[in-house]
XYZ file of C-alpha atoms in Angstrom:
469
model
C 0.270 -0.182 -0.207
C 1.475 3.645 -1.181
C 0.883 6.415 0.992
C 1.274 10.575 -0.595
C 2.991 13.061 1.551
C -0.227 14.337 2.707
C -1.652 10.911 4.277
C 1.748 10.820 6.662
C 1.011 13.878 7.743
C -1.754 12.728 9.130
C -0.396 9.944 10.278
C 1.536 11.760 11.651
C -0.255 14.561 13.838
C -2.424 11.630 15.012
C 1.236 9.856 15.945
C 2.246 13.348 18.028
C -1.513 13.203 19.538
C -0.885 9.455 21.403
C 2.020 10.486 22.610
C 1.174 13.736 23.832
C -1.769 12.187 25.878
C -0.307 9.162 26.734
C 2.923 9.591 26.704
C 3.255 5.245 24.337
C 1.365 3.275 21.884
C 2.914 5.318 18.658
C 3.505 2.194 17.213
C 0.278 0.032 18.325
C -2.261 3.280 16.173
C 0.625 3.139 12.923
C 0.200 -0.291 12.610
C -3.835 -0.457 13.499
C -3.862 2.766 10.933
C -2.215 0.937 8.317
C -4.383 -1.861 7.875
C -7.843 -0.319 8.608
C -6.425 1.643 5.727
C -4.818 -1.713 3.653
C -9.079 -3.611 4.732
C -10.794 0.227 2.978
C -8.768 -0.135 -0.260
C -9.858 -3.476 -0.677
C -13.555 -2.118 0.112
C -13.887 1.136 -1.901
C -11.276 -0.233 -4.843
C -11.031 -4.167 -5.106
C -12.121 -7.380 -3.767
C -15.867 -6.356 -6.348
C -17.374 -4.395 -3.181
C -16.946 -1.130 -4.622
C -17.949 0.232 -1.499
C -18.421 3.969 -0.858
C -15.453 5.984 1.613
C -18.394 7.352 3.322
C -20.193 3.734 3.574
C -17.095 1.991 5.223
C -16.387 4.606 7.180
C -19.709 5.215 9.049
C -18.698 0.401 9.310
C -16.051 1.966 11.181
C -17.234 3.880 13.400
C -19.939 1.105 14.096
C -17.279 -1.382 15.163
C -15.171 1.792 16.607
C -17.491 2.341 19.082
C -18.369 -1.950 19.593
C -15.002 -2.340 20.255
C -14.706 0.820 23.309
C -17.562 -0.680 24.688
C -15.602 -4.057 25.365
C -12.718 -2.579 25.969
C -14.377 -1.421 28.853
C -16.167 -3.825 29.986
C -12.992 -6.306 29.972
C -11.332 -3.425 32.627
C -10.128 -3.866 35.476
C -9.569 -1.094 38.369
C -7.284 -2.092 41.914
C -6.931 1.298 42.957
C -8.658 0.838 46.207
C -5.680 -1.949 46.981
C -2.752 -0.269 47.630
C -0.804 -3.557 47.100
C -3.202 -4.898 44.144
C -2.545 -1.535 42.213
C 0.956 -1.355 42.820
C 1.932 -4.694 41.035
C -0.514 -3.202 37.848
C 1.935 -0.163 38.136
C 4.246 -2.939 37.601
C 3.827 -4.591 35.466
C 2.192 -2.047 33.212
C 5.775 -0.815 33.324
C 7.449 -4.490 32.380
C 5.118 -4.722 29.626
C 5.517 -0.897 28.456
C 9.652 -1.684 28.738
C 9.416 -5.381 26.313
C 9.618 -3.412 23.675
C 12.212 -1.431 24.066
C 16.477 -1.062 24.565
C 15.835 -2.140 28.400
C 13.512 -4.784 27.989
C 16.301 -7.115 29.054
C 16.485 -5.413 32.650
C 12.910 -4.427 32.394
C 11.867 -5.621 35.693
C 14.526 -3.753 37.775
C 13.347 -0.379 35.225
C 9.746 -0.715 35.909
C 9.944 -1.000 39.829
C 11.993 2.009 39.215
C 10.153 3.689 37.269
C 7.054 2.471 39.904
C 9.149 4.172 42.938
C 9.169 7.398 40.648
C 5.505 8.135 39.639
C 4.032 6.620 43.533
C 6.220 10.111 44.667
C 4.052 12.333 42.359
C 1.022 11.848 44.429
C -1.525 11.033 41.719
C 0.443 14.522 39.887
C 0.964 13.899 35.366
C 4.432 16.739 35.784
C 7.140 14.898 34.829
C 9.355 18.271 35.124
C 8.944 16.835 39.277
C 11.112 13.772 37.922
C 15.379 14.575 36.753
C 17.099 11.599 34.885
C 20.537 12.738 34.608
C 22.735 10.401 31.892
C 25.983 9.279 33.067
C 28.254 7.269 30.742
C 30.198 4.518 32.505
C 29.491 0.825 33.851
C 26.028 -0.759 33.399
C 22.804 -0.289 33.038
C 21.226 -1.852 36.798
C 23.880 0.526 38.160
C 20.635 2.540 37.630
C 19.031 4.516 40.433
C 16.332 7.296 42.255
C 17.368 9.378 43.989
C 14.863 11.881 46.787
C 15.460 14.962 45.822
C 17.066 16.838 42.957
C 20.625 16.600 41.091
C 22.204 19.543 39.259
C 25.356 18.256 36.220
C 27.104 21.382 38.216
C 30.152 22.086 40.194
C 30.882 24.534 43.236
C 33.759 26.852 42.048
C 36.488 26.429 44.421
C 36.476 29.239 46.354
C 32.977 30.130 48.511
C 31.155 27.597 50.958
C 30.887 23.238 49.494
C 27.820 22.166 50.986
C 25.386 24.358 52.841
C 22.356 24.150 54.768
C 19.266 25.453 55.776
C 19.259 27.064 52.087
C 17.514 30.268 50.949
C 18.203 30.685 47.057
C 17.805 33.237 45.203
C 17.305 31.686 41.526
C 18.683 33.992 38.578
C 19.462 34.971 35.030
C 21.127 38.067 35.084
C 24.562 39.251 33.624
C 27.532 39.094 36.022
C 30.466 40.111 33.874
C 33.291 43.348 33.694
C 35.077 43.047 31.511
C 32.955 44.327 28.550
C 30.052 46.722 27.363
C 26.589 45.619 26.858
C 25.846 48.041 23.410
C 27.321 46.421 20.157
C 30.217 47.893 19.153
C 31.357 50.377 21.544
C 34.076 51.319 22.597
C 36.211 53.206 24.608
C 38.919 55.104 24.530
C 40.978 57.197 27.485
C 44.292 59.062 26.855
C 46.319 57.406 29.989
C 46.202 54.696 32.215
C 45.334 55.942 34.845
C 42.098 56.830 33.039
C 41.775 53.059 32.356
C 42.031 52.065 36.362
C 39.314 54.302 36.809
C 37.202 52.766 34.315
C 38.010 49.491 35.834
C 37.532 50.494 38.983
C 34.002 52.372 38.456
C 33.056 49.033 37.060
C 34.471 46.894 40.403
C 32.360 48.988 42.135
C 28.947 48.949 40.212
C 29.658 45.286 40.415
C 30.776 45.139 44.218
C 27.244 47.035 43.842
C 24.388 44.091 42.736
C 25.977 41.642 44.807
C 25.358 43.633 48.111
C 21.899 43.579 46.666
C 21.972 40.723 46.477
C 23.067 39.836 49.069
C 20.472 42.086 51.072
C 17.979 39.330 49.952
C 19.374 37.349 53.184
C 20.681 34.390 50.497
C 22.990 31.881 51.230
C 22.975 30.379 48.427
C 22.899 31.574 44.886
C 22.892 30.601 41.428
C 22.345 31.579 38.005
C 21.772 31.009 34.810
C 24.233 32.646 32.762
C 28.016 33.187 33.731
C 29.884 34.743 37.388
C 33.119 36.022 36.806
C 35.878 35.648 39.091
C 35.837 38.647 40.924
C 31.930 38.468 42.007
C 32.304 34.941 42.504
C 35.304 36.311 45.348
C 32.342 38.675 47.251
C 29.912 36.140 46.739
C 32.699 33.638 49.109
C 33.427 37.256 51.546
C 30.458 37.391 51.926
C 29.439 33.450 53.370
C 27.002 32.476 49.924
C 27.612 29.596 47.405
C 27.338 30.465 44.108
C 26.124 28.540 41.500
C 27.021 29.549 37.404
C 26.020 28.621 34.773
C 22.879 26.571 34.902
C 21.270 25.610 31.922
C 17.907 27.380 31.379
C 16.306 23.842 32.309
C 19.022 23.362 35.167
C 17.673 27.050 36.448
C 13.408 26.575 35.203
C 12.619 22.342 36.953
C 15.480 23.830 40.127
C 13.016 26.597 40.457
C 9.503 24.330 39.603
C 11.277 22.006 42.625
C 12.517 24.392 45.363
C 9.685 27.002 44.730
C 11.779 29.881 44.184
C 11.041 32.076 40.965
C 13.394 33.353 38.255
C 14.868 37.035 39.168
C 17.166 39.287 36.740
C 16.168 43.020 38.783
C 17.037 42.857 42.085
C 15.754 46.394 43.874
C 13.205 45.053 45.599
C 14.046 42.505 47.734
C 10.267 42.362 49.868
C 9.043 41.028 46.258
C 11.100 38.248 45.499
C 10.398 34.522 46.218
C 13.160 32.321 47.631
C 13.453 28.368 47.274
C 14.026 26.435 50.281
C 15.568 23.560 50.434
C 17.041 21.748 54.315
C 20.454 20.828 52.548
C 22.419 21.175 49.074
C 26.295 19.432 48.666
C 28.138 17.140 46.638
C 28.180 13.826 45.825
C 30.287 12.186 42.486
C 28.285 10.121 40.364
C 30.859 7.483 38.375
C 34.029 10.321 38.662
C 31.263 13.314 37.796
C 30.320 15.792 40.563
C 27.391 17.110 40.517
C 25.141 18.962 43.173
C 22.307 17.525 45.187
C 19.417 19.718 46.553
C 17.780 17.456 49.199
C 14.434 18.346 51.036
C 13.233 20.607 48.445
C 9.557 22.169 49.603
C 8.422 20.049 46.431
C 8.582 16.814 48.631
C 7.658 14.678 45.269
C 11.459 16.186 43.165
C 14.029 13.314 42.748
C 15.804 12.324 39.926
C 16.264 9.486 38.466
C 20.320 8.405 37.237
C 21.069 6.465 33.689
C 24.191 4.460 33.383
C 25.667 2.345 30.707
C 28.574 1.503 28.636
C 27.350 4.150 25.904
C 25.816 7.839 25.440
C 23.931 5.876 22.375
C 22.499 3.400 25.412
C 22.031 5.950 27.890
C 20.128 8.258 25.185
C 18.223 5.510 24.348
C 17.604 4.460 28.320
C 15.731 7.422 28.543
C 13.557 7.123 25.640
C 12.594 3.996 26.946
C 11.899 5.620 30.629
C 9.927 8.055 30.045
C 7.543 6.363 28.090
C 7.409 4.051 30.572
C 6.872 7.005 33.416
C 4.654 8.662 30.947
C 2.210 5.741 30.536
C 2.733 4.552 34.406
C 1.887 9.435 35.327
C -1.441 8.791 33.492
C -2.696 4.937 34.396
C -2.234 6.519 38.455
C -5.729 8.979 37.321
C -6.859 6.294 34.974
C -6.743 3.278 37.345
C -7.983 0.913 35.137
C -6.144 -1.858 33.621
C -6.702 -4.823 30.570
C -5.531 -7.439 29.071
C -1.785 -7.550 26.558
C -0.423 -9.669 24.730
C -3.051 -9.338 21.951
C -6.041 -10.327 24.512
C -7.710 -6.903 24.317
C -7.517 -6.257 20.541
C -8.516 -10.077 20.159
C -11.573 -9.269 23.016
C -12.025 -5.985 20.148
C -12.287 -8.052 17.300
C -14.677 -10.667 18.537
C -17.001 -8.561 19.762
C -17.002 -6.006 16.638
C -16.970 -9.687 14.496
C -20.670 -10.206 16.289
C -21.608 -6.644 15.982
C -21.073 -7.573 11.292
C -23.973 -10.350 11.894
C -26.211 -8.280 13.162
C -25.484 -5.043 10.504
C -27.265 -4.820 7.835
C -26.719 -3.274 3.883
C -22.660 -2.895 2.929
C -21.780 -1.288 5.980
C -21.266 -4.337 7.651
C -18.274 -5.377 5.254
C -16.854 -2.304 6.863
C -17.308 -3.884 10.430
C -16.268 -7.018 9.300
C -12.671 -5.286 8.106
C -12.567 -3.572 10.959
C -12.301 -6.779 13.653
C -9.584 -8.175 10.873
C -7.245 -5.530 11.506
C -7.443 -5.639 14.958
C -6.542 -9.160 14.298
C -3.670 -8.237 12.946
C -2.104 -6.763 15.993
C -1.139 -10.177 18.034
C -0.226 -12.152 14.272
C 2.775 -8.956 14.011
C 3.233 -9.791 17.954
C 2.989 -13.194 16.918
C 5.746 -12.751 13.310
C 8.174 -10.651 15.879
C 8.595 -13.366 18.266
C 9.715 -16.011 14.899
C 6.283 -17.832 15.784
C 3.526 -19.202 13.578
C 1.491 -16.712 13.599
C -1.634 -17.979 11.438
C -1.937 -21.135 14.123
C -1.628 -19.312 17.178
C -4.588 -16.270 16.319
C -6.364 -19.362 14.520
C -6.048 -20.412 18.224
C -6.170 -17.613 19.939
C -9.248 -16.396 18.481
C -11.340 -19.587 19.093
C -10.320 -19.315 22.857
C -12.347 -15.447 22.738
C -14.990 -16.751 21.352
C -15.723 -19.843 24.477
C -14.880 -17.035 26.983
C -17.784 -14.627 25.048
C -20.787 -17.590 25.465
C -18.921 -17.968 29.005
C -18.635 -14.502 30.467
C -16.103 -11.538 31.250
C -13.926 -12.950 33.510
C -13.566 -16.331 32.352
C -10.352 -17.861 31.229
C -10.491 -17.967 27.607
C -11.563 -14.270 28.237
C -7.987 -13.951 29.551
C -6.383 -15.653 26.488
C -3.071 -13.655 25.462
C -0.181 -14.773 23.677
C 3.187 -16.530 25.535
C 5.574 -15.644 23.297
C 7.818 -16.213 25.549
C 7.096 -20.584 24.759
C 5.139 -19.302 21.978
C 1.556 -20.677 22.678
C -2.314 -19.725 24.440
C -1.799 -18.300 27.724
C -3.328 -16.642 30.536
C -2.668 -13.156 30.511
C -3.800 -12.294 34.397
C -1.895 -15.715 35.411
C 1.544 -14.226 33.420
C 0.608 -9.992 34.695
C 0.737 -8.996 31.203
C -1.082 -5.856 31.644
C -1.467 -2.549 29.564
C -3.150 0.710 30.820
C -7.266 0.917 29.807
C -6.476 4.390 28.821
C -3.589 3.569 26.744
C -5.124 1.043 23.535
C -8.115 3.163 24.452
C -6.109 5.521 23.128
C -4.674 3.866 20.517
C -8.093 2.776 19.230
C -9.731 6.368 19.162
C -6.127 8.175 16.909
C -5.902 4.573 14.883
C -9.509 4.959 13.877
C -9.848 8.956 13.897
C -6.451 8.603 11.657
C -7.632 6.460 9.135
C -11.353 7.824 8.696
C -9.693 10.952 7.441
C -7.841 9.764 4.762
C -10.091 7.474 3.823
C -12.503 10.220 3.053
C -10.292 12.767 1.166
C -11.026 11.362 -2.809
C -8.204 13.121 -4.370
C -5.190 15.706 -4.455
C -5.107 17.931 -6.012
C -0.940 19.600 -6.928
C 0.287 22.503 -8.936
C 2.822 22.692 -11.121
C 6.360 23.951 -10.005
C 7.291 27.019 -11.138
C 9.507 26.914 -14.062
C 13.184 29.094 -13.326
C 13.771 31.776 -16.240
C 16.148 32.029 -17.965
C 17.772 35.962 -16.571
């Protein structure tokens, strides 16, 4: 099946929505939308059906509604039981990490991700979770640290440790060796006048440092560089000085310590300072970093990722971010469903049953939607190297038997156990996924397919010919 660039842009927009809403499941959206379009192409232009695209869209909408109804009926909510809910979260993290670079250590990172998300106390703001990447060691050397870690070092002069810190977070220039007017130059006719100019600059910087110290602080964090002279003034005043904390570090530090980022220092009474219990230097590998313990945002924490290469650490960060995103959404929408192709086959069977009751050509579209859903477990089996046709046929039979027995039966919990290449009970195996993720996959994929299906043709303008001068 060939797709034009405008169609790909529409599909990419749906993937972006999936990533923004849940943080994972983009591959599932892409696969399901592609299968829906493949089935629609057969109905609209091939196989002798010649079904109108609007009829296909109506059938897809009926099927989507029915599949979501079946998915909701199968969802389980364990939020009332703290231990059971944590087990669900760990299983969801394990399932999410199974298809990523962290799959070999998914148990370790699943527990790490759950601990980090539970510290958020129901919030979905992942800015409270700082991820620091340090090359060296192995993946399982990664750990979760309470508090905030800033990837900066302290200057040679000044305090090395600060308790009961009062922090002023700033974005201001602390240099004296250049004039802030582009192209400006100063000409003097003697060394004495040059010394006067330098003295005036130092006096101005000394007054600025005094204005900063007047805020009653003992820690000064600046986004820009702090030159040697103001640094020595801060050290004399007993103020810890942290320079060149980049924009992301300053923003995140402001969030977790409760302080405001300021650029002027005339009104100390209007400035909100950040606070924390302790600031100290720590060692990670061979690097020194600053740790802020006891920050005002108690849910703040830092994940330190280790790995043998930069590429490995970067990929581990992307994988962990997906897991954190899904878990943070699950803490709000606490219902869970079963993975391993179980949910897709459950929805496919429900849609197939609906197709027998729908009249007209819309029934063909409903059946096509069921076939597209069945392709998900088939692709899972193919990727694992097993006989997908045999496994999916047996799984379909199990689910139809489970539909007769009712929700919660062994048949309705059947899925693909890719470790042994057989049908297994997903609840016993602990293969669990977020209900919100699965629901959003169906919504995003069906809407993307409908949008592309409604396009009759694409008009392309002729490229403008270049005229010779």
